Amino acid sequence: MDATKERRPAVDGWFTPAPDVRLLGTRCTACGTPYFPRNDLACRNPACEGPRDGSELTEHTLSATGRVWSFADARYRPPPPSVSPEPFRPYIVAAVELDAERMVVLGRVAPDVSLDDLAVGQTVELTEGVLYEDDTTAYTVWMWRPLP
Ligand SMILES: [Zn+2]
């Protein structure tokens, strides 16, 4: 990547930028259910005893680490509205169960990580990587990276 390019999130408000990459969601103050992507409408937990009008939901910064639940390499271009660099480069996608929330979040794996570096149950952490670039800007997303 060209270091002179501006870096900005490919989508606003879904994660904090490097060096402390964290996913941004919401959480129910009545029952504790976390949401990512954020949910601002009402808690969806059928057992929740909160008001369920949205007032029970607050900002929540999710865990930065989790364990690989599943992963696969993507060797085809994802369909729109997904974006990818030209020319297309295969990438790895991982479903990761977050440590504290016990919810599974999908994300790309950092491009310097190979399939041989990954295993189900392995601990990974969030990092930031470039999803695609134009002439002036590198658009970033959260990515997973194995912890040593
Ligand atoms: Zn709730």
Short mmCIF file of C-alpha atoms and ligand atoms in Angstrom, two decimals:
data_model
loop_
_atom_site.label_atom_id
_atom_site.label_comp_id
_atom_site.label_asym_id
_atom_site.label_seq_id
_atom_site.Cartn_x
_atom_site.Cartn_y
_atom_site.Cartn_z
CA MET A 1 0.00 0.00 0.00
CA ASP A 2 1.13 3.54 -0.73
CA ALA A 3 1.90 5.10 2.69
CA THR A 4 0.94 8.57 1.45
CA LYS A 5 -2.68 7.59 0.92
CA GLU A 6 -5.29 8.61 3.41
CA ARG A 7 -6.63 5.63 5.39
CA ARG A 8 -10.32 5.55 6.18
CA PRO A 9 -12.82 2.86 7.16
CA ALA A 10 -14.70 1.28 4.24
CA VAL A 11 -17.80 1.64 6.44
CA ASP A 12 -18.15 4.32 9.10
CA GLY A 13 -18.90 3.47 12.70
CA TRP A 14 -18.32 -0.29 12.66
CA PHE A 15 -14.86 -0.36 14.25
CA THR A 16 -12.17 1.82 15.80
CA PRO A 17 -9.02 2.29 13.67
CA ALA A 18 -5.54 0.85 14.41
CA PRO A 19 -3.68 0.54 16.67
CA ASP A 20 -6.56 -0.40 19.03
CA VAL A 21 -8.99 -2.03 16.60
CA ARG A 22 -12.31 -2.84 18.26
CA LEU A 23 -15.73 -3.65 16.86
CA LEU A 24 -18.46 -1.15 17.77
CA GLY A 25 -21.90 -2.50 18.60
CA THR A 26 -24.64 -2.09 21.14
CA ARG A 27 -25.64 -4.01 24.26
CA CYS A 28 -28.88 -4.43 26.18
CA THR A 29 -28.60 -2.99 29.69
CA ALA A 30 -31.48 -5.19 30.90
CA CYS A 31 -30.30 -8.65 29.81
CA GLY A 32 -26.75 -8.07 28.56
CA THR A 33 -27.28 -9.29 24.98
CA PRO A 34 -24.59 -7.80 22.69
CA TYR A 35 -25.29 -6.80 19.08
CA PHE A 36 -22.93 -6.47 16.15
CA PRO A 37 -23.66 -4.86 13.78
CA ARG A 38 -25.26 -2.42 16.19
CA ASN A 39 -28.96 -2.73 16.97
CA ASP A 40 -30.74 0.48 18.01
CA LEU A 41 -34.37 -0.64 17.56
CA ALA A 42 -35.09 -2.94 20.50
CA CYS A 43 -33.54 -5.91 22.29
CA ARG A 44 -34.29 -9.11 20.33
CA ASN A 45 -33.77 -11.55 23.21
CA PRO A 46 -37.21 -13.22 23.74
CA ALA A 47 -36.43 -13.64 27.46
CA CYS A 48 -35.49 -9.96 27.96
CA GLU A 49 -37.51 -8.11 30.60
CA GLY A 50 -36.29 -4.66 29.54
CA PRO A 51 -38.61 -2.02 28.03
CA ARG A 52 -37.74 -3.28 24.52
CA ASP A 53 -38.26 0.15 23.00
CA GLY A 54 -34.60 0.84 22.23
CA SER A 55 -33.95 2.78 25.46
CA GLU A 56 -32.34 -0.39 26.89
CA LEU A 57 -29.59 -0.37 24.23
CA THR A 58 -26.27 1.39 24.79
CA GLU A 59 -22.98 1.68 22.92
CA HIS A 60 -20.78 -1.35 23.39
CA THR A 61 -17.17 -1.94 22.39
CA LEU A 62 -16.70 -5.65 21.76
CA SER A 63 -13.81 -7.98 22.61
CA ALA A 64 -10.62 -7.59 20.60
CA THR A 65 -9.87 -11.32 20.74
CA GLY A 66 -11.67 -14.58 20.09
CA ARG A 67 -11.28 -18.15 18.88
CA VAL A 68 -11.58 -19.38 15.31
CA TRP A 69 -14.92 -21.14 14.89
CA SER A 70 -14.46 -21.81 11.17
CA PHE A 71 -12.53 -20.44 8.21
CA ALA A 72 -12.28 -20.79 4.44
CA ASP A 73 -10.38 -19.32 1.54
CA ALA A 74 -12.39 -17.27 -0.93
CA ARG A 75 -11.13 -17.81 -4.45
CA TYR A 76 -13.91 -15.99 -6.24
CA ARG A 77 -14.86 -12.33 -6.35
CA PRO A 78 -17.63 -11.59 -3.85
CA PRO A 79 -20.81 -10.26 -5.47
CA PRO A 80 -21.87 -6.61 -5.05
CA PRO A 81 -22.28 -4.70 -2.80
CA SER A 82 -19.03 -6.26 -1.57
CA VAL A 83 -15.94 -4.54 -2.97
CA SER A 84 -12.52 -6.03 -3.68
CA PRO A 85 -9.26 -4.89 -5.23
CA GLU A 86 -8.48 -5.05 -8.95
CA PRO A 87 -7.09 -7.49 -9.87
CA PHE A 88 -8.92 -9.78 -7.47
CA ARG A 89 -6.73 -11.56 -4.94
CA PRO A 90 -7.98 -14.63 -3.03
CA TYR A 91 -8.41 -14.02 0.68
CA ILE A 92 -9.28 -15.99 3.81
CA VAL A 93 -12.45 -15.35 5.77
CA ALA A 94 -12.84 -16.50 9.38
CA ALA A 95 -15.81 -16.83 11.72
CA VAL A 96 -14.53 -15.97 15.18
CA GLU A 97 -16.29 -16.44 18.51
CA LEU A 98 -15.53 -13.37 20.61
CA ASP A 99 -14.13 -14.13 24.06
CA ALA A 100 -16.49 -12.11 26.25
CA GLU A 101 -19.64 -11.94 24.13
CA ARG A 102 -19.58 -15.56 22.87
CA MET A 103 -20.97 -14.34 19.55
CA VAL A 104 -19.52 -15.26 16.15
CA VAL A 105 -18.30 -12.42 13.92
CA LEU A 106 -17.13 -12.86 10.33
CA GLY A 107 -14.10 -11.06 9.03
CA ARG A 108 -11.26 -11.31 6.60
CA VAL A 109 -7.93 -12.67 7.79
CA ALA A 110 -4.87 -10.41 7.43
CA PRO A 111 -3.39 -10.93 3.91
CA ASP A 112 0.02 -12.14 5.15
CA VAL A 113 -1.60 -15.07 7.00
CA SER A 114 -1.95 -18.38 5.11
CA LEU A 115 -4.39 -21.26 5.54
CA ASP A 116 -1.55 -23.25 7.11
CA ASP A 117 -1.30 -20.61 9.86
CA LEU A 118 -4.93 -21.18 10.95
CA ALA A 119 -6.74 -23.83 12.98
CA VAL A 120 -10.20 -24.14 14.52
CA GLY A 121 -10.03 -23.09 18.18
CA GLN A 122 -6.99 -20.88 17.66
CA THR A 123 -6.88 -17.49 19.39
CA VAL A 124 -6.95 -14.49 17.08
CA GLU A 125 -7.03 -10.74 17.59
CA LEU A 126 -8.39 -7.84 15.61
CA THR A 127 -6.22 -5.81 13.32
CA GLU A 128 -6.94 -3.35 10.52
CA GLY A 129 -6.27 -4.05 6.86
CA VAL A 130 -6.90 -2.53 3.46
CA LEU A 131 -10.01 -3.79 1.69
CA TYR A 132 -9.48 -1.76 -1.50
CA GLU A 133 -7.84 1.45 -2.69
CA ASP A 134 -8.47 4.24 -5.13
CA ASP A 135 -6.02 6.92 -6.32
CA THR A 136 -5.99 8.81 -3.02
CA THR A 137 -7.49 6.62 -0.31
CA ALA A 138 -6.98 3.17 1.24
CA TYR A 139 -10.29 1.88 2.59
CA THR A 140 -9.88 -0.32 5.65
CA VAL A 141 -11.80 -3.04 7.47
CA TRP A 142 -11.25 -5.13 10.58
CA MET A 143 -9.28 -8.33 10.00
CA TRP A 144 -8.24 -11.28 12.15
CA ARG A 145 -4.66 -12.18 12.95
CA PRO A 146 -3.48 -15.27 14.89
CA LEU A 147 -1.91 -14.58 18.28
CA PRO A 148 1.45 -16.28 18.84
ZN ZN B 1 -32.40 -7.39 26.51
#
